[in-house]
Short mmCIF file of C-alpha atoms in Angstrom, two decimals:
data_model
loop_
_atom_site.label_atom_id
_atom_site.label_comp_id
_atom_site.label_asym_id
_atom_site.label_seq_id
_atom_site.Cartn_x
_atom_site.Cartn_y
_atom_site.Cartn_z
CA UNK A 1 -39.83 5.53 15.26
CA UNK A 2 -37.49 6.91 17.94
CA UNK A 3 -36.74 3.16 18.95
CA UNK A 4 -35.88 2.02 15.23
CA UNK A 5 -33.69 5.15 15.09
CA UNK A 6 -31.91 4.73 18.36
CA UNK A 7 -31.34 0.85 17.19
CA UNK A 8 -30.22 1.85 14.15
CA UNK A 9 -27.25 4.37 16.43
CA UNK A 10 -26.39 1.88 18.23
CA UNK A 11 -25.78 -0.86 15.04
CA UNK A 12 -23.66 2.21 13.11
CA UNK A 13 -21.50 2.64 16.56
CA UNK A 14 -20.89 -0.74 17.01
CA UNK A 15 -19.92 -0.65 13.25
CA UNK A 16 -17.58 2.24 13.82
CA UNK A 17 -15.76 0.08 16.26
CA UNK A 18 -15.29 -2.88 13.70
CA UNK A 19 -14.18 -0.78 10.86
CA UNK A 20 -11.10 0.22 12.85
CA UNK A 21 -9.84 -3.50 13.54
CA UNK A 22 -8.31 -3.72 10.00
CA UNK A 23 -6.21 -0.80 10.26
CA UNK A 24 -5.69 -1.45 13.91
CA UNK A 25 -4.09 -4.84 13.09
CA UNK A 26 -1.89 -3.19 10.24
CA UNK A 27 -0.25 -0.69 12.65
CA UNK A 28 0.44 -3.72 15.31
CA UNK A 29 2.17 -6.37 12.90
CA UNK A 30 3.44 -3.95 9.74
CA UNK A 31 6.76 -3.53 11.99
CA UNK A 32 7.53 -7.12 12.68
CA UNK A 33 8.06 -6.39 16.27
CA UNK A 34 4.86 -7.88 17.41
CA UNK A 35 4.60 -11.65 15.63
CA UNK A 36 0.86 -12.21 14.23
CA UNK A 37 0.70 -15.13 16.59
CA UNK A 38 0.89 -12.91 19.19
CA UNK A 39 -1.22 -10.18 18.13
CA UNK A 40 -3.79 -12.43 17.28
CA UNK A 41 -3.90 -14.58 20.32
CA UNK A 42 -3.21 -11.61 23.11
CA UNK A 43 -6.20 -9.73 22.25
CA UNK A 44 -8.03 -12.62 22.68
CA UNK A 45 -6.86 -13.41 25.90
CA UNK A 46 -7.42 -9.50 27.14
CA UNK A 47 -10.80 -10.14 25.81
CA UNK A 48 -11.49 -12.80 27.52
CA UNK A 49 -10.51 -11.48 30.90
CA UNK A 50 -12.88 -8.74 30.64
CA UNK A 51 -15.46 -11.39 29.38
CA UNK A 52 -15.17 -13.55 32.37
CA UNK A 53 -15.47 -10.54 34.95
CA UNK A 54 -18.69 -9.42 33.25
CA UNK A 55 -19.87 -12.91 33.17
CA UNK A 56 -19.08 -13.20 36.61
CA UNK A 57 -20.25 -9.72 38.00
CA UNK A 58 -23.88 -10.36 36.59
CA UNK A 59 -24.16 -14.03 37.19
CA UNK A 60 -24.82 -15.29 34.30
CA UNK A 61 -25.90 -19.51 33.98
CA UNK A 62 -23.47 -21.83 32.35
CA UNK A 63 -24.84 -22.61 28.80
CA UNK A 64 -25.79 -26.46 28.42
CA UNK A 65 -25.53 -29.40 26.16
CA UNK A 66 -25.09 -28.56 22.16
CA UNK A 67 -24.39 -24.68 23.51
CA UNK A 68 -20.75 -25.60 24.28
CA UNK A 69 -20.42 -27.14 20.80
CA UNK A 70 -22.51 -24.32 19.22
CA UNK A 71 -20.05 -21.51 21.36
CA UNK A 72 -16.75 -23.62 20.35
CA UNK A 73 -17.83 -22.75 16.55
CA UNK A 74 -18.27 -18.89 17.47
CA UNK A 75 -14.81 -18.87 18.92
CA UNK A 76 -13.50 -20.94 16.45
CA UNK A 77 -14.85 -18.04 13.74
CA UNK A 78 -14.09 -15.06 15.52
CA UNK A 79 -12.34 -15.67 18.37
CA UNK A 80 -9.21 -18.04 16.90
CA UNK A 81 -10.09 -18.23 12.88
CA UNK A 82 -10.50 -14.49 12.02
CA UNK A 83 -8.11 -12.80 13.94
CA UNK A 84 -5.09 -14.81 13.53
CA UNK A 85 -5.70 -15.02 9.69
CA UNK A 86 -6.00 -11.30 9.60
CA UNK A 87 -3.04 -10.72 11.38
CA UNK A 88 -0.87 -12.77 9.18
CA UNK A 89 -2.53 -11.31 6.13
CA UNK A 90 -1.73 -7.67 6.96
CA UNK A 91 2.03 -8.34 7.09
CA UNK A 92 1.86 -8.06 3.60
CA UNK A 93 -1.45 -6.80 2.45
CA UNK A 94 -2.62 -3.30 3.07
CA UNK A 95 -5.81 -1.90 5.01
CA UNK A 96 -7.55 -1.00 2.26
CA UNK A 97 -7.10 -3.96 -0.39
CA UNK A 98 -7.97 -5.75 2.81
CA UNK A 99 -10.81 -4.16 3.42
CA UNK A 100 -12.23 -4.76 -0.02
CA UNK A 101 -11.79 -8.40 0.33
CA UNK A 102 -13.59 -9.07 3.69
CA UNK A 103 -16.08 -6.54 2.58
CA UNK A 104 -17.65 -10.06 1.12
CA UNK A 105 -18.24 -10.76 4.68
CA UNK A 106 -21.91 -9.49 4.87
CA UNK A 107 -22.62 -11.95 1.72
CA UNK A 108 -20.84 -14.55 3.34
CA UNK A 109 -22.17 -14.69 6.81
CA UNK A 110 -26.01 -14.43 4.58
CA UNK A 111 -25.26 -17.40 2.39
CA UNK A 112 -23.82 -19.47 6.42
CA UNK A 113 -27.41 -18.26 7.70
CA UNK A 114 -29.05 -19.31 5.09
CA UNK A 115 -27.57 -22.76 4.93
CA UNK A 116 -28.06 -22.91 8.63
CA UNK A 117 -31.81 -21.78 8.88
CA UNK A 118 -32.41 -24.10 5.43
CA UNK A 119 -34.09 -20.77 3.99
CA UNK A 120 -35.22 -20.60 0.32
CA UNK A 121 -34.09 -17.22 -0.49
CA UNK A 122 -34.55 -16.22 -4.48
CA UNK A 123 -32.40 -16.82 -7.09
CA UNK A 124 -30.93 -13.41 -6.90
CA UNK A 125 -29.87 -13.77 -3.43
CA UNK A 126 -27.42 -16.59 -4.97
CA UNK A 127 -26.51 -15.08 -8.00
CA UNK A 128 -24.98 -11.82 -6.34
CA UNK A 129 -23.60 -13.73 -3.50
CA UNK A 130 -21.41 -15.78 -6.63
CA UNK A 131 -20.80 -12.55 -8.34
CA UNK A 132 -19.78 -10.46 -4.86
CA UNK A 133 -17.42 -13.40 -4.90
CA UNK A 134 -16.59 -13.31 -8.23
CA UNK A 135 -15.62 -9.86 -7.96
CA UNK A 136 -13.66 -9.93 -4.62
CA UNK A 137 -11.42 -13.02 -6.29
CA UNK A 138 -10.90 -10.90 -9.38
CA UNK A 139 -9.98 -7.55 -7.73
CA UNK A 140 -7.62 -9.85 -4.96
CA UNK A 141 -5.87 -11.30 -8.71
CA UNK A 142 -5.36 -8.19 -10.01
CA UNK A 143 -3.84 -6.51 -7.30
CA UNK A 144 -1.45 -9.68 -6.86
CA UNK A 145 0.02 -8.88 -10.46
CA UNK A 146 -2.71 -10.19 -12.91
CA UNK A 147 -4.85 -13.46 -13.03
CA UNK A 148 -1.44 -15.26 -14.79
CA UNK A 149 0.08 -14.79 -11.23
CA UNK A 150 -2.99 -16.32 -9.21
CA UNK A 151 -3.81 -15.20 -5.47
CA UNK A 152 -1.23 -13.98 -3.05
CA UNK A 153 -1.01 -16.00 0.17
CA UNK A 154 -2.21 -12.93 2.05
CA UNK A 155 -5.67 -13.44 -0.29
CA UNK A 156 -6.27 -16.70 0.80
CA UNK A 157 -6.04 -16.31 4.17
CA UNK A 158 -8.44 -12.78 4.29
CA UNK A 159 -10.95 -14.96 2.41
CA UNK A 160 -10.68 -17.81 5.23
CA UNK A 161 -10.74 -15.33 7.47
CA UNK A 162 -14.13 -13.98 5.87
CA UNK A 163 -15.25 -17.71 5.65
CA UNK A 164 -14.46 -18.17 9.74
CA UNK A 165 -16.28 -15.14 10.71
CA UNK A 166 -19.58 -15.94 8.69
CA UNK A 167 -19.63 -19.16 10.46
CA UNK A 168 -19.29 -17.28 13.53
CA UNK A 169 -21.28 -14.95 13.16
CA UNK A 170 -24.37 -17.38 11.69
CA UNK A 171 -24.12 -19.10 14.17
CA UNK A 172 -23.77 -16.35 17.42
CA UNK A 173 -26.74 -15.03 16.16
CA UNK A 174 -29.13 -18.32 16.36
CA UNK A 175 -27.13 -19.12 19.61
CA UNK A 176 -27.62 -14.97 21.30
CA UNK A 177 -31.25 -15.83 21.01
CA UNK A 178 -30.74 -18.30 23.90
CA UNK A 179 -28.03 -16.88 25.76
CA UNK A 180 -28.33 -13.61 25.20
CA UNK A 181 -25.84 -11.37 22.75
CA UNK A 182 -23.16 -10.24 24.80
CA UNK A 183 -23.21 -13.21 26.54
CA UNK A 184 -22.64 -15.64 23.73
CA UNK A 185 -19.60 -13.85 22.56
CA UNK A 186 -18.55 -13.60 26.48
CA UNK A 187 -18.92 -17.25 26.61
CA UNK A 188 -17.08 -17.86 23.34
CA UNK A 189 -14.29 -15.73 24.31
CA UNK A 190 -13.60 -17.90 27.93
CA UNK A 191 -14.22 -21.15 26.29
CA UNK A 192 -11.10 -20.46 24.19
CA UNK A 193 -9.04 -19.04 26.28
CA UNK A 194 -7.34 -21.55 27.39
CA UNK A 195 -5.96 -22.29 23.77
CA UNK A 196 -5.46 -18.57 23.62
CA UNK A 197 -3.42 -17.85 26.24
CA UNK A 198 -0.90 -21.60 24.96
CA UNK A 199 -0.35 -19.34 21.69
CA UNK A 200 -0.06 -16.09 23.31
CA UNK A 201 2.98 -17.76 25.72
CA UNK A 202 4.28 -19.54 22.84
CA UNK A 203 4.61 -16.88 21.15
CA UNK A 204 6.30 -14.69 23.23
CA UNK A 205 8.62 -17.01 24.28
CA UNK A 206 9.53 -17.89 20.43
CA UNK A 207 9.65 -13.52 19.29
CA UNK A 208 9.64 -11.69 22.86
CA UNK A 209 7.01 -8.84 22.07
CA UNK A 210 9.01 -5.25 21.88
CA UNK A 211 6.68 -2.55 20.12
CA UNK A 212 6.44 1.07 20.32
CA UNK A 213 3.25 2.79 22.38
CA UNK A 214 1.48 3.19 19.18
CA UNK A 215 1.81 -0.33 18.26
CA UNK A 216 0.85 -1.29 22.25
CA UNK A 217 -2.17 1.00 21.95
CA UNK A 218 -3.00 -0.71 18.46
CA UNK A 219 -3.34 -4.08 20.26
CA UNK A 220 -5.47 -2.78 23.02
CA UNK A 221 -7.95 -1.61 20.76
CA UNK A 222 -8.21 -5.31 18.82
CA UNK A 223 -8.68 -6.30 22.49
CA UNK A 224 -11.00 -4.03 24.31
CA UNK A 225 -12.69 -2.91 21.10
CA UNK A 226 -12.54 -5.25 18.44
CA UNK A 227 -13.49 -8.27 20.58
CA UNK A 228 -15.30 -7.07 23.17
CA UNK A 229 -16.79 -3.51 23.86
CA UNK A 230 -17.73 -3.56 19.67
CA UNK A 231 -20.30 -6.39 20.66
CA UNK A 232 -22.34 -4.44 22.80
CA UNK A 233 -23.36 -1.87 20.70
CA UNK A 234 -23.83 -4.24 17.84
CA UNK A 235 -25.73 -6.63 19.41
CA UNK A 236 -27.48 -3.77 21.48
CA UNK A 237 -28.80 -2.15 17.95
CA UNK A 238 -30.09 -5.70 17.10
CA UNK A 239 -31.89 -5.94 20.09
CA UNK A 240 -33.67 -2.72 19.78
CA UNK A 241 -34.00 -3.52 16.10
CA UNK A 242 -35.68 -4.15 13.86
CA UNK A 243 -32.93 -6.47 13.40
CA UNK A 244 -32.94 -6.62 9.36
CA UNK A 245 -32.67 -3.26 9.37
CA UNK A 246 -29.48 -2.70 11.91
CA UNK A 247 -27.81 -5.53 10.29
CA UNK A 248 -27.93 -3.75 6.85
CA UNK A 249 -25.61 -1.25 8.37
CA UNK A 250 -22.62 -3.55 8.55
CA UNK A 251 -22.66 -2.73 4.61
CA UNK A 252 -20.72 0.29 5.67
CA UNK A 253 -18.13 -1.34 7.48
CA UNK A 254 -15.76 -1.57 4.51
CA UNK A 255 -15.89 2.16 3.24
CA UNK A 256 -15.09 2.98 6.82
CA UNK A 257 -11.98 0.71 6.72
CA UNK A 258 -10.78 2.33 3.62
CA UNK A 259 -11.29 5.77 4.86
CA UNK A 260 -9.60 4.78 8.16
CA UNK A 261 -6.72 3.04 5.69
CA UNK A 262 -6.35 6.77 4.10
CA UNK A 263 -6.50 8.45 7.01
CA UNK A 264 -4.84 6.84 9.45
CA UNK A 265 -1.94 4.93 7.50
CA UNK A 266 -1.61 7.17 4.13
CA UNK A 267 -2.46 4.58 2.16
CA UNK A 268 -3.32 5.56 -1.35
CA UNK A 269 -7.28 5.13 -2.57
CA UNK A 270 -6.59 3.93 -5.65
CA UNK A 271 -9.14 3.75 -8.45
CA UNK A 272 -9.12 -0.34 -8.89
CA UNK A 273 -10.05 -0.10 -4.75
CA UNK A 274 -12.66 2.00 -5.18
CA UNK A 275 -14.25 0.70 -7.95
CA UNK A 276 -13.05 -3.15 -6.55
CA UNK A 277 -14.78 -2.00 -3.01
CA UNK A 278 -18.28 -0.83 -4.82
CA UNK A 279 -18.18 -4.06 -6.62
CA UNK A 280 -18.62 -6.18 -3.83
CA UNK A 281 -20.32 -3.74 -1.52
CA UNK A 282 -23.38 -3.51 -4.28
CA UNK A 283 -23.35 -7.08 -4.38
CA UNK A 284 -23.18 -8.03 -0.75
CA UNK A 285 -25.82 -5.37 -0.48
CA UNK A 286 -28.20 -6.64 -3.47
CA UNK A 287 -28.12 -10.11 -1.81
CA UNK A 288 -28.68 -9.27 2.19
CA UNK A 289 -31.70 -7.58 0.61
CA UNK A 290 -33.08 -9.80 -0.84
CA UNK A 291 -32.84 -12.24 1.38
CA UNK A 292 -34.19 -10.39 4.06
CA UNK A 293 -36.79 -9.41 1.29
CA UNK A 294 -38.75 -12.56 2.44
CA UNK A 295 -38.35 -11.99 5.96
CA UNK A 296 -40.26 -9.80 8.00
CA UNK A 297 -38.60 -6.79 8.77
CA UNK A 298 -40.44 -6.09 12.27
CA UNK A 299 -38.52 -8.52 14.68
CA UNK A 300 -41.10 -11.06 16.77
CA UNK A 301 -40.36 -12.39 20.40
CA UNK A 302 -38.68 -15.37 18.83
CA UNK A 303 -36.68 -13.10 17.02
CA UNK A 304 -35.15 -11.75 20.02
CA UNK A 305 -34.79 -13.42 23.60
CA UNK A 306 -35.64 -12.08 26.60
CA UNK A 307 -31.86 -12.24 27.22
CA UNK A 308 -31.42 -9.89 24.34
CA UNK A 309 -33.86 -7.52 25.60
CA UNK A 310 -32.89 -6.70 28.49
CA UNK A 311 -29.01 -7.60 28.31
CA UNK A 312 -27.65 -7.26 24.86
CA UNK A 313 -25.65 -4.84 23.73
CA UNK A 314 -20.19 -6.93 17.29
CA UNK A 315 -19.74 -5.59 16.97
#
């Protein structure tokens, strides 16, 4: 019992780190003096830096064959897709209608695992996944100015930012039981960085970055935090497990955003988020149950890697 609980810790900190990134990414582009490009390719190449020295500091083997294929659709996810769509989006949108769009992410990155294990989950698991959709499309419309006036920009790219993270995530969690968790999103991180670091330049050279120190230490955190130091308590909780438990807890992540959103920026919590943010919280929820109703919830060797075990630990 004391392990469960102690996995379960580590899964809600690693959480806690995540539910900051939305907010985080507000404060560094609202002003303008930061471009998105920027903020969304720098703290991937601070990330990757610190990647690469634990990666080299522990040794860790080069990953072989499909595993560079596999890691270039992690980093494509979570490394390039999902931050630089977020960081456009929240020039516009707020943290907390934000935060009740990607809180379909839990659904999403289910329905990617699914596809990608070929499970046969029951017919609920589908139907909730369509209505968590269903519901995050609808509250998105409304908030844009009514269904007449269809999706704001800022929509569509927080739900391909949700779609680019469930593929990430999907598939860094087949590939972490091979490499090992903190490893996979280590190796993700380097493989891209050499795209990174073209956007960052180009970027800086096109809008020359001038922020304040809040907006600086805003940036830092979707760096150290957001992309890297969040993983190892994630994946850390999922190592110690049981994993279907821990992973449940990411179903929190959104009503920490929108408290951080209230808190931290003053933005309003407004009835249509709250009820909007239950809405597809309760169906995210109703579908990562039941998929992993069919799953055991006590995590096997194959479940988790030797890797894992002893080095492990999104966050």
């Amino acid at each position: 019992m004391l392990s469960q609980r102690t996995g379960l810790w580590w899964g809600l900190l690693g959480v806690a780190a995540f539910s900051l990134t939305v907010p985080m990414t507000r404060v560094a582009v609202a002003s303008g003096t930061l471009s998105p490009l920027f903020v969304g390719s720098a703290r991937a190449v601070i990330a990757a830096l610190l990647a690469a020295a634990a990666l080299a500091l522990t040794r860790q083997r080069l990953p072989r064959g499909d595993q560079w294929f596999r890691l270039a659709l992690v980093g494509g996810g979570v490394v390039i897709g999902f931050p630089l769509l977020t960081s456009y989006a929240l020039t516009t949108a707020s943290a907390s209608h934000s935060a009740v769009v990607i809180a379909l992410l839990p659904a999403a990155t289910a329905v990617l695992a699914v596809l990608r294990g070929r499970e046969r989950p029951p017919a609920v698991f589908w139907a909730m996944a369509a209505v968590g959709s269903a519901a995050a499309l609808g509250f998105a419309a409304l908030q844009g100015g009514g269904f007449g006036s269809g999706l704001a920009w800022s929509d569509l790219l927080l739900f391909g930012a949700v779609v680019a993270a469930a593929v990430g995530y999907a598939e860094g969690g087949l590939l972490a039981r091979e490499l090992g968790a903190w490893q996979t999103v280590s190796w993700a991180l380097v493989l891209c960085a050499p795209l990174m670091i073209l956007l960052a330049v180009a970027s800086a050279v096109q809008q020359p970055p001038s922020a304040t120190p809040v907006e600086w230490g805003a940036l830092a955190y979707l760096a150290a935090v957001s992309m890297y130091l969040g993983f190892f308590a994630w994946y850390r909780g999922l190592a110690i497990g049981p994993m279907a438990q821990v992973s449940q807890v990411q179903l929190s992540q959104p009503v920490m955003t929108i408290g951080w959103a209230a808190l931290l920026l003053g933005e309003a919590l407004t009835w249509p988020t709250v009820l909007g943010g239950f809405a597809v919280i309760l169906c995210a929820t109703i579908a990562v149950r039941a998929r992993l109703g069919r799953t055991a919830i006590v995590p096997t060797k194959r479940e988790v890697s030797p890797h894992i075990r002893s080095g492990g630990g999104r966050a």
